[in-house]
mmCIF file of C-alpha atoms in Angstrom:
data_model
loop_
_atom_site.group_PDB
_atom_site.id
_atom_site.type_symbol
_atom_site.label_atom_id
_atom_site.label_comp_id
_atom_site.label_asym_id
_atom_site.label_seq_id
_atom_site.Cartn_x
_atom_site.Cartn_y
_atom_site.Cartn_z
ATOM 1 C CA MET A 17 46.479 188.316 141.249
ATOM 2 C CA ILE A 18 44.272 185.771 142.999
ATOM 3 C CA LYS A 19 40.577 186.677 142.693
ATOM 4 C CA GLY A 20 37.232 185.132 143.526
ATOM 5 C CA THR A 21 37.190 183.656 140.028
ATOM 6 C CA THR A 22 40.656 182.102 140.278
ATOM 7 C CA LYS A 23 40.595 178.358 139.683
ATOM 8 C CA LEU A 24 42.603 176.117 141.995
ATOM 9 C CA LEU A 25 45.274 173.566 141.162
ATOM 10 C CA GLY A 26 47.784 172.097 143.558
ATOM 11 C CA VAL A 27 49.953 169.309 144.886
ATOM 12 C CA ILE A 28 49.162 167.031 147.822
ATOM 13 C CA GLY A 29 51.655 165.176 149.964
ATOM 14 C CA HIS A 30 52.987 164.773 153.480
ATOM 15 C CA PRO A 31 55.247 166.618 153.758
ATOM 16 C CA VAL A 32 54.722 168.887 150.763
ATOM 17 C CA GLU A 33 56.645 172.034 151.699
ATOM 18 C CA HIS A 34 59.664 170.869 149.688
ATOM 19 C CA SER A 35 57.752 170.483 146.411
ATOM 20 C CA LEU A 36 59.159 172.273 143.368
ATOM 21 C CA SER A 37 55.870 172.011 141.486
ATOM 22 C CA PRO A 38 54.415 175.400 142.565
ATOM 23 C CA ALA A 39 57.466 177.236 141.203
ATOM 24 C CA MET A 40 57.269 175.759 137.714
ATOM 25 C CA HIS A 41 53.477 175.631 137.406
ATOM 26 C CA ASN A 42 52.850 179.167 138.615
ATOM 27 C CA ALA A 43 55.552 180.459 136.264
ATOM 28 C CA ALA A 44 53.725 178.824 133.341
ATOM 29 C CA ILE A 45 50.311 180.053 134.558
ATOM 30 C CA SER A 46 51.620 183.615 134.817
ATOM 31 C CA HIS A 47 53.160 183.392 131.340
ATOM 32 C CA LEU A 48 49.892 182.139 129.842
ATOM 33 C CA GLY A 49 47.826 184.788 131.631
ATOM 34 C CA VAL A 50 45.162 182.295 132.709
ATOM 35 C CA ASP A 51 43.098 182.699 135.887
ATOM 36 C CA PHE A 52 44.585 179.773 137.815
ATOM 37 C CA VAL A 53 46.869 179.314 140.804
ATOM 38 C CA TYR A 54 48.823 176.236 141.895
ATOM 39 C CA LEU A 55 49.130 175.676 145.654
ATOM 40 C CA PRO A 56 50.768 173.114 147.968
ATOM 41 C CA PHE A 57 48.247 171.244 150.141
ATOM 42 C CA PRO A 58 49.644 169.251 153.088
ATOM 43 C CA VAL A 59 47.428 166.165 153.459
ATOM 44 C CA LYS A 60 48.115 163.527 156.099
ATOM 45 C CA PRO A 61 47.651 159.872 155.092
ATOM 46 C CA GLY A 62 44.495 159.482 157.188
ATOM 47 C CA ASP A 63 42.927 162.583 155.638
ATOM 48 C CA LEU A 64 43.193 161.640 151.963
ATOM 49 C CA LYS A 65 39.532 160.694 151.433
ATOM 50 C CA ALA A 66 38.332 163.810 153.249
ATOM 51 C CA ALA A 67 40.701 165.965 151.197
ATOM 52 C CA LEU A 68 39.236 164.668 147.925
ATOM 53 C CA ALA A 69 35.724 165.497 149.102
ATOM 54 C CA GLY A 70 36.873 168.942 150.193
ATOM 55 C CA PHE A 71 38.608 169.595 146.883
ATOM 56 C CA ALA A 72 35.430 168.695 144.990
ATOM 57 C CA ALA A 73 33.390 170.972 147.267
ATOM 58 C CA ILE A 74 35.553 174.043 146.657
ATOM 59 C CA GLY A 75 36.019 173.426 142.948
ATOM 60 C CA VAL A 76 39.662 172.354 142.699
ATOM 61 C CA ARG A 77 40.265 171.481 139.034
ATOM 62 C CA GLY A 78 43.177 169.107 139.469
ATOM 63 C CA PHE A 79 46.256 168.292 141.497
ATOM 64 C CA SER A 80 49.605 166.531 141.542
ATOM 65 C CA ILE A 81 50.399 163.783 144.014
ATOM 66 C CA THR A 82 53.606 163.055 145.838
ATOM 67 C CA ILE A 83 54.593 160.680 148.632
ATOM 68 C CA PRO A 84 52.834 159.053 150.448
ATOM 69 C CA HIS A 85 49.624 159.192 148.383
ATOM 70 C CA LYS A 86 50.595 157.910 144.919
ATOM 71 C CA GLN A 87 49.358 154.388 145.587
ATOM 72 C CA ALA A 88 46.828 155.082 148.359
ATOM 73 C CA ILE A 89 44.690 157.273 146.126
ATOM 74 C CA LEU A 90 44.012 154.553 143.532
ATOM 75 C CA PRO A 91 40.859 153.057 145.141
ATOM 76 C CA LEU A 92 39.441 156.542 145.787
ATOM 77 C CA LEU A 93 39.340 157.556 142.121
ATOM 78 C CA SER A 94 36.455 157.117 139.684
ATOM 79 C CA GLU A 95 38.778 156.242 136.826
ATOM 80 C CA VAL A 96 42.455 155.336 136.495
ATOM 81 C CA SER A 97 44.357 155.334 133.199
ATOM 82 C CA PRO A 98 45.978 152.096 131.949
ATOM 83 C CA ILE A 99 49.449 153.607 132.275
ATOM 84 C CA ALA A 100 48.821 154.504 135.939
ATOM 85 C CA ARG A 101 47.480 151.011 136.656
ATOM 86 C CA SER A 102 50.522 149.463 135.010
ATOM 87 C CA ILE A 103 52.892 151.561 137.075
ATOM 88 C CA GLY A 104 50.750 151.112 140.181
ATOM 89 C CA ALA A 105 50.831 154.803 141.004
ATOM 90 C CA VAL A 106 49.054 158.053 140.145
ATOM 91 C CA ASN A 107 50.844 161.390 140.032
ATOM 92 C CA THR A 108 48.173 163.528 138.320
ATOM 93 C CA VAL A 109 44.458 163.830 139.124
ATOM 94 C CA TYR A 110 41.845 165.830 137.216
ATOM 95 C CA LEU A 111 38.116 166.389 137.592
ATOM 96 C CA THR A 112 35.593 165.179 135.004
ATOM 97 C CA ASP A 113 31.857 164.519 134.910
ATOM 98 C CA LYS A 114 32.642 161.032 136.209
ATOM 99 C CA GLY A 115 34.518 162.380 139.223
ATOM 100 C CA TRP A 116 38.218 162.337 140.030
ATOM 101 C CA CYS A 117 40.328 160.624 137.360
ATOM 102 C CA GLY A 118 43.968 159.674 137.784
ATOM 103 C CA THR A 119 46.879 159.167 135.432
ATOM 104 C CA ASN A 120 50.657 159.119 135.527
ATOM 105 C CA THR A 121 52.760 161.576 133.527
ATOM 106 C CA ASP A 122 56.137 160.278 134.746
ATOM 107 C CA VAL A 123 56.464 158.071 131.664
ATOM 108 C CA GLU A 124 55.938 161.028 129.346
ATOM 109 C CA GLY A 125 58.431 163.018 131.405
ATOM 110 C CA PHE A 126 61.004 160.241 131.251
ATOM 111 C CA LEU A 127 60.624 159.815 127.495
ATOM 112 C CA ALA A 128 60.761 163.474 126.488
ATOM 113 C CA PRO A 129 64.556 163.989 126.461
ATOM 114 C CA LEU A 130 65.052 160.627 124.741
ATOM 115 C CA GLN A 131 62.750 161.421 121.844
ATOM 116 C CA THR A 132 63.491 165.014 120.915
ATOM 117 C CA PRO A 133 65.976 167.622 122.117
ATOM 118 C CA PRO A 134 64.446 170.034 124.646
ATOM 119 C CA THR A 135 63.934 173.551 123.313
ATOM 120 C CA PRO A 136 66.000 175.420 124.338
ATOM 121 C CA PRO A 137 68.503 172.615 124.960
ATOM 122 C CA TYR A 138 68.705 171.714 128.623
ATOM 123 C CA GLN A 139 72.092 172.540 130.117
ATOM 124 C CA GLY A 140 73.376 171.079 133.356
ATOM 125 C CA GLY A 141 75.727 172.436 135.974
ATOM 126 C CA ALA A 142 74.771 173.349 139.548
ATOM 127 C CA LYS A 143 75.986 176.505 141.261
ATOM 128 C CA ASP A 144 74.681 175.463 144.678
ATOM 129 C CA ALA A 145 73.847 171.832 145.280
ATOM 130 C CA THR A 146 72.724 172.568 148.841
ATOM 131 C CA SER A 147 69.824 174.734 147.711
ATOM 132 C CA GLY A 148 68.514 171.830 145.637
ATOM 133 C CA LEU A 149 67.945 169.585 148.629
ATOM 134 C CA GLU A 150 66.506 172.336 150.767
ATOM 135 C CA ARG A 151 63.900 173.052 148.124
ATOM 136 C CA GLY A 152 63.242 169.404 147.230
ATOM 137 C CA ASN A 153 64.497 166.596 145.066
ATOM 138 C CA THR A 154 63.134 163.852 142.921
ATOM 139 C CA VAL A 155 61.899 160.848 144.883
ATOM 140 C CA VAL A 156 63.387 157.554 143.787
ATOM 141 C CA GLU A 157 63.641 154.227 145.507
ATOM 142 C CA SER A 158 66.752 152.454 146.687
ATOM 143 C CA ASP A 159 67.751 149.042 145.459
ATOM 144 C CA SER A 160 71.517 149.207 145.241
ATOM 145 C CA PRO A 161 74.558 149.568 147.490
ATOM 146 C CA PRO A 162 76.312 152.957 147.409
ATOM 147 C CA TYR A 163 79.687 153.044 145.742
ATOM 148 C CA GLU A 164 82.304 155.666 146.570
ATOM 149 C CA THR A 165 84.014 157.266 143.592
ATOM 150 C CA ARG A 166 86.608 159.920 143.032
ATOM 151 C CA ALA A 167 85.732 163.501 142.241
ATOM 152 C CA VAL A 168 85.927 164.671 138.632
ATOM 153 C CA GLU A 169 86.923 168.216 137.789
ATOM 154 C CA SER A 170 85.016 168.680 134.547
ATOM 155 C CA CYS A 171 82.898 166.803 132.037
ATOM 156 C CA PRO A 172 81.652 167.130 128.473
ATOM 157 C CA PRO A 173 78.351 169.001 127.995
ATOM 158 C CA PRO A 174 75.219 167.071 129.018
ATOM 159 C CA TYR A 175 73.400 165.091 126.368
ATOM 160 C CA GLN A 176 70.643 167.184 124.803
ATOM 161 C CA GLY A 177 68.262 164.441 123.700
ATOM 162 C CA GLY A 178 67.676 162.010 120.867
ATOM 163 C CA ALA A 179 68.115 158.259 120.734
ATOM 164 C CA ARG A 180 71.550 156.792 120.205
ATOM 165 C CA GLY A 181 71.892 156.126 116.506
ATOM 166 C CA GLY A 182 68.605 157.885 115.726
ATOM 167 C CA SER A 183 65.042 157.460 116.952
ATOM 168 C CA ASP A 184 64.685 153.733 116.218
ATOM 169 C CA TRP A 185 64.870 151.859 119.512
ATOM 170 C CA SER A 186 63.848 148.472 118.136
ATOM 171 C CA GLN A 187 67.429 147.144 118.340
ATOM 172 C CA LYS A 188 68.358 148.928 121.579
ATOM 173 C CA VAL A 189 69.023 147.446 125.004
ATOM 174 C CA ALA A 190 67.909 149.253 128.176
ATOM 175 C CA VAL A 191 69.389 148.492 131.614
ATOM 176 C CA ILE A 192 67.575 149.888 134.656
ATOM 177 C CA LEU A 193 69.193 150.130 138.090
ATOM 178 C CA GLY A 194 66.660 149.483 140.864
ATOM 179 C CA ASN A 195 63.247 147.843 140.951
ATOM 180 C CA GLY A 196 61.144 150.271 143.002
ATOM 181 C CA GLY A 197 58.306 152.557 141.959
ATOM 182 C CA ALA A 198 60.497 154.856 139.878
ATOM 183 C CA ALA A 199 61.772 151.853 137.934
ATOM 184 C CA ARG A 200 58.179 150.938 137.003
ATOM 185 C CA ALA A 201 57.742 154.235 135.157
ATOM 186 C CA VAL A 202 61.062 153.711 133.381
ATOM 187 C CA VAL A 203 60.123 150.163 132.319
ATOM 188 C CA ALA A 204 56.853 151.481 130.900
ATOM 189 C CA GLY A 205 58.749 154.191 129.054
ATOM 190 C CA CYS A 206 61.266 151.762 127.590
ATOM 191 C CA ALA A 207 58.401 149.523 126.462
ATOM 192 C CA GLN A 208 56.786 152.498 124.704
ATOM 193 C CA LEU A 209 60.097 153.275 123.006
ATOM 194 C CA GLY A 210 60.051 149.716 121.675
ATOM 195 C CA CYS A 211 63.371 148.632 123.191
ATOM 196 C CA ALA A 212 64.439 145.173 122.050
ATOM 197 C CA GLU A 213 65.494 144.197 125.583
ATOM 198 C CA ILE A 214 64.710 145.683 128.996
ATOM 199 C CA HIS A 215 66.864 144.531 131.901
ATOM 200 C CA VAL A 216 66.136 145.446 135.538
ATOM 201 C CA VAL A 217 68.846 145.048 138.168
ATOM 202 C CA GLY A 218 68.093 144.666 141.867
ATOM 203 C CA ARG A 219 69.289 143.028 145.088
ATOM 204 C CA SER A 220 66.464 140.675 146.088
ATOM 205 C CA GLU A 221 65.662 137.731 143.823
ATOM 206 C CA GLN A 222 62.175 137.494 145.309
ATOM 207 C CA ASN A 223 61.425 141.181 144.757
ATOM 208 C CA LEU A 224 62.764 140.950 141.230
ATOM 209 C CA ALA A 225 60.594 137.929 140.457
ATOM 210 C CA GLU A 226 57.519 139.748 141.787
ATOM 211 C CA PHE A 227 58.457 142.819 139.782
ATOM 212 C CA GLN A 228 58.690 140.784 136.573
ATOM 213 C CA GLN A 229 55.456 138.895 137.224
ATOM 214 C CA SER A 230 53.563 142.125 137.872
ATOM 215 C CA TRP A 231 54.035 143.096 134.228
ATOM 216 C CA VAL A 232 52.709 139.826 132.797
ATOM 217 C CA ASN A 233 49.055 140.581 133.587
ATOM 218 C CA SER A 234 49.485 144.326 133.476
ATOM 219 C CA PRO A 235 47.132 146.579 131.414
ATOM 220 C CA MET A 236 50.304 147.257 129.409
ATOM 221 C CA PRO A 237 52.179 143.909 129.350
ATOM 222 C CA VAL A 238 55.953 144.003 128.907
ATOM 223 C CA GLN A 239 57.115 140.761 127.314
ATOM 224 C CA ASN A 240 60.794 141.556 126.780
ATOM 225 C CA LEU A 241 61.589 142.289 130.443
ATOM 226 C CA GLN A 242 64.371 140.380 132.205
ATOM 227 C CA VAL A 243 65.494 140.744 135.824
ATOM 228 C CA HIS A 244 68.973 140.269 137.305
ATOM 229 C CA THR A 245 70.777 140.528 140.603
ATOM 230 C CA TRP A 246 73.500 143.128 141.042
ATOM 231 C CA ASP A 247 76.390 140.710 140.360
ATOM 232 C CA ASN A 248 75.368 140.619 136.683
ATOM 233 C CA LEU A 249 75.710 144.378 136.247
ATOM 234 C CA SER A 250 79.109 144.511 134.522
ATOM 235 C CA MET A 251 77.968 142.136 131.790
ATOM 236 C CA LEU A 252 74.720 144.062 131.288
ATOM 237 C CA ILE A 253 76.456 147.437 131.103
ATOM 238 C CA SER A 254 78.555 146.237 128.194
ATOM 239 C CA GLN A 255 75.324 145.597 126.252
ATOM 240 C CA ALA A 256 73.477 148.776 127.260
ATOM 241 C CA ASP A 257 72.422 151.449 124.810
ATOM 242 C CA LEU A 258 70.487 153.107 127.643
ATOM 243 C CA LEU A 259 71.520 152.858 131.324
ATOM 244 C CA VAL A 260 69.093 154.395 133.839
ATOM 245 C CA ASN A 261 69.592 154.958 137.570
ATOM 246 C CA THR A 262 66.302 154.929 139.507
ATOM 247 C CA THR A 263 67.950 154.597 142.945
ATOM 248 C CA PRO A 264 68.761 157.538 145.263
ATOM 249 C CA VAL A 265 72.463 156.640 145.427
ATOM 250 C CA GLY A 266 74.392 159.814 144.637
ATOM 251 C CA MET A 267 71.650 162.214 145.713
ATOM 252 C CA TYR A 268 72.689 165.230 147.792
ATOM 253 C CA PRO A 269 74.157 165.236 150.453
ATOM 254 C CA GLN A 270 76.000 162.080 149.323
ATOM 255 C CA GLY A 271 76.892 163.461 145.934
ATOM 256 C CA GLU A 272 80.296 161.734 145.883
ATOM 257 C CA LYS A 273 78.660 158.310 145.613
ATOM 258 C CA SER A 274 77.607 156.389 142.518
ATOM 259 C CA PRO A 275 75.387 153.314 142.117
ATOM 260 C CA VAL A 276 77.959 151.806 139.719
ATOM 261 C CA GLY A 277 81.612 151.115 140.390
ATOM 262 C CA GLU A 278 84.152 152.585 138.000
ATOM 263 C CA GLY A 279 85.295 149.127 136.904
ATOM 264 C CA ALA A 280 81.791 148.176 135.800
ATOM 265 C CA LEU A 281 81.223 151.543 134.176
ATOM 266 C CA ASP A 282 84.399 151.096 132.134
ATOM 267 C CA ARG A 283 82.351 148.635 130.063
ATOM 268 C CA ILE A 284 79.854 151.251 128.879
ATOM 269 C CA SER A 285 79.888 151.789 125.115
ATOM 270 C CA ALA A 286 80.940 155.180 123.796
ATOM 271 C CA GLY A 287 77.779 156.991 122.728
ATOM 272 C CA ALA A 288 75.479 155.062 125.064
ATOM 273 C CA ILE A 289 72.940 157.169 126.938
ATOM 274 C CA VAL A 290 73.260 157.272 130.730
ATOM 275 C CA TYR A 291 70.198 158.710 132.498
ATOM 276 C CA ASP A 292 70.021 159.551 136.212
ATOM 277 C CA LEU A 293 66.621 160.431 137.706
ATOM 278 C CA ILE A 294 68.437 162.486 140.355
ATOM 279 C CA TYR A 295 68.930 166.183 139.554
ATOM 280 C CA THR A 296 70.754 167.393 142.683
ATOM 281 C CA PRO A 297 73.757 167.459 142.483
ATOM 282 C CA ASN A 298 73.887 168.430 138.859
ATOM 283 C CA PRO A 299 75.484 166.428 137.337
ATOM 284 C CA THR A 300 75.704 163.432 139.662
ATOM 285 C CA GLN A 301 78.934 161.504 140.135
ATOM 286 C CA PHE A 302 77.364 158.679 138.129
ATOM 287 C CA LEU A 303 76.817 160.989 135.147
ATOM 288 C CA LYS A 304 80.271 162.555 135.452
ATOM 289 C CA ASP A 305 81.942 159.156 135.435
ATOM 290 C CA ALA A 306 79.844 158.032 132.475
ATOM 291 C CA GLN A 307 80.599 161.145 130.445
ATOM 292 C CA LEU A 308 84.329 160.676 130.946
ATOM 293 C CA ARG A 309 83.893 157.267 129.298
ATOM 294 C CA GLY A 310 82.202 158.731 126.228
ATOM 295 C CA ALA A 311 78.586 158.241 127.279
ATOM 296 C CA ARG A 312 75.895 160.883 126.832
ATOM 297 C CA ALA A 313 74.207 162.072 130.008
ATOM 298 C CA ILE A 314 70.665 163.102 130.958
ATOM 299 C CA ASP A 315 69.721 164.149 134.487
ATOM 300 C CA GLY A 316 66.346 164.150 136.227
ATOM 301 C CA LEU A 317 65.502 167.845 135.943
ATOM 302 C CA GLU A 318 64.148 167.538 132.406
ATOM 303 C CA MET A 319 61.944 164.606 133.448
ATOM 304 C CA LEU A 320 60.563 166.722 136.308
ATOM 305 C CA VAL A 321 59.772 169.585 133.940
ATOM 306 C CA GLN A 322 58.219 167.414 131.251
ATOM 307 C CA GLN A 323 55.992 165.390 133.588
ATOM 308 C CA GLY A 324 54.733 168.685 135.024
ATOM 309 C CA ALA A 325 54.095 170.092 131.574
ATOM 310 C CA ALA A 326 52.084 166.997 130.629
ATOM 311 C CA ALA A 327 49.918 167.440 133.727
ATOM 312 C CA LEU A 328 49.374 171.138 133.075
ATOM 313 C CA LYS A 329 48.148 170.388 129.547
ATOM 314 C CA ILE A 330 45.487 168.130 131.049
ATOM 315 C CA TRP A 331 44.319 170.649 133.655
ATOM 316 C CA LEU A 332 44.235 173.628 131.291
ATOM 317 C CA ASN A 333 42.980 171.597 128.306
ATOM 318 C CA LYS A 334 45.771 172.989 126.144
ATOM 319 C CA GLU A 335 47.829 171.306 123.459
ATOM 320 C CA SER A 336 50.966 173.120 124.560
ATOM 321 C CA VAL A 337 52.316 174.934 127.602
ATOM 322 C CA PRO A 338 55.513 177.026 127.980
ATOM 323 C CA VAL A 339 57.953 174.260 128.885
ATOM 324 C CA ASP A 340 60.916 176.619 128.568
ATOM 325 C CA VAL A 341 59.390 178.943 131.175
ATOM 326 C CA MET A 342 58.831 176.017 133.551
ATOM 327 C CA ARG A 343 62.386 174.787 133.062
ATOM 328 C CA GLN A 344 63.882 178.219 133.663
ATOM 329 C CA ALA A 345 61.784 178.731 136.808
ATOM 330 C CA LEU A 346 63.104 175.470 138.248
ATOM 331 C CA ARG A 347 66.702 176.212 137.320
ATOM 332 C CA GLN A 348 66.496 179.575 139.044
ATOM 333 C CA HIS A 349 64.763 178.053 142.066
ATOM 334 C CA LEU A 350 67.509 175.438 142.383
ATOM 335 C CA GLY A 351 70.313 177.921 141.866
ATOM 336 C CA LEU A 352 71.482 176.301 138.625
ATOM 337 C CA ASP A 353 71.785 179.636 136.769
#
């Protein structure tokens, strides 16, 4: 029950009605029995500075950020974490004595299913893909042409976490499809894993060169990053231990499409990890095709849950939050159970 003592958390964006964050955060808050509530706040681009002042005035403790404010909020914050500066975007803001401080939990969310199996193990399989789009989807950025693929009747179970060949990534090769904002979080995550090589694939040579250069003087420099145009993809896939799609190709309602042609995907190594940041449909055509070739699949739902859990730990000042409750709330909300 919301009372006069209830502390406010929320998410800002424009639009924000589609956000899945209230469902998972309020489920965790209810489970913990803490006097908080998490609300969606629609904030137009021109109102961002005024919204921050208003939040401070009414005692909002923290908030998530979605499009179009992830970059625009940077100069309005008192402090920005090195990881957020490296990515160039903030997705989590919290209040301290210094004022509003920003960080980015997408890297932690991306890494979670690669480092340890979720508990309980995350299981894929959508009952109603339509409900996923109506309620929201992960936001990723396009940098590849769509590729039509055939439908697949069934696939092996989704990969439940853990690095290929163990947790040592020092000899592993990561290949990232796309060079937009989502790809920046994935590059940072692969650098934290300690991947031997990180390859980013995009369409524009100029954009790729700028992307690579942006990491040279970054607060978290990435020295082993290489960039490639799309015509090098088949060769790169044959080397990949981890293949990540950060583009929206294959997102509902175009769930029959894949960012990678079947001929190129034939070169994936059995046991390689294929990770799609999209979670609707579940699994994507890209993941289905990869699984049929012996790869292990991870979809974007676990990243969404884990980045939210990392933010909630900050706001509540807790070492742990009920991740399983958050995951189940989202699965029910999306009609996956």
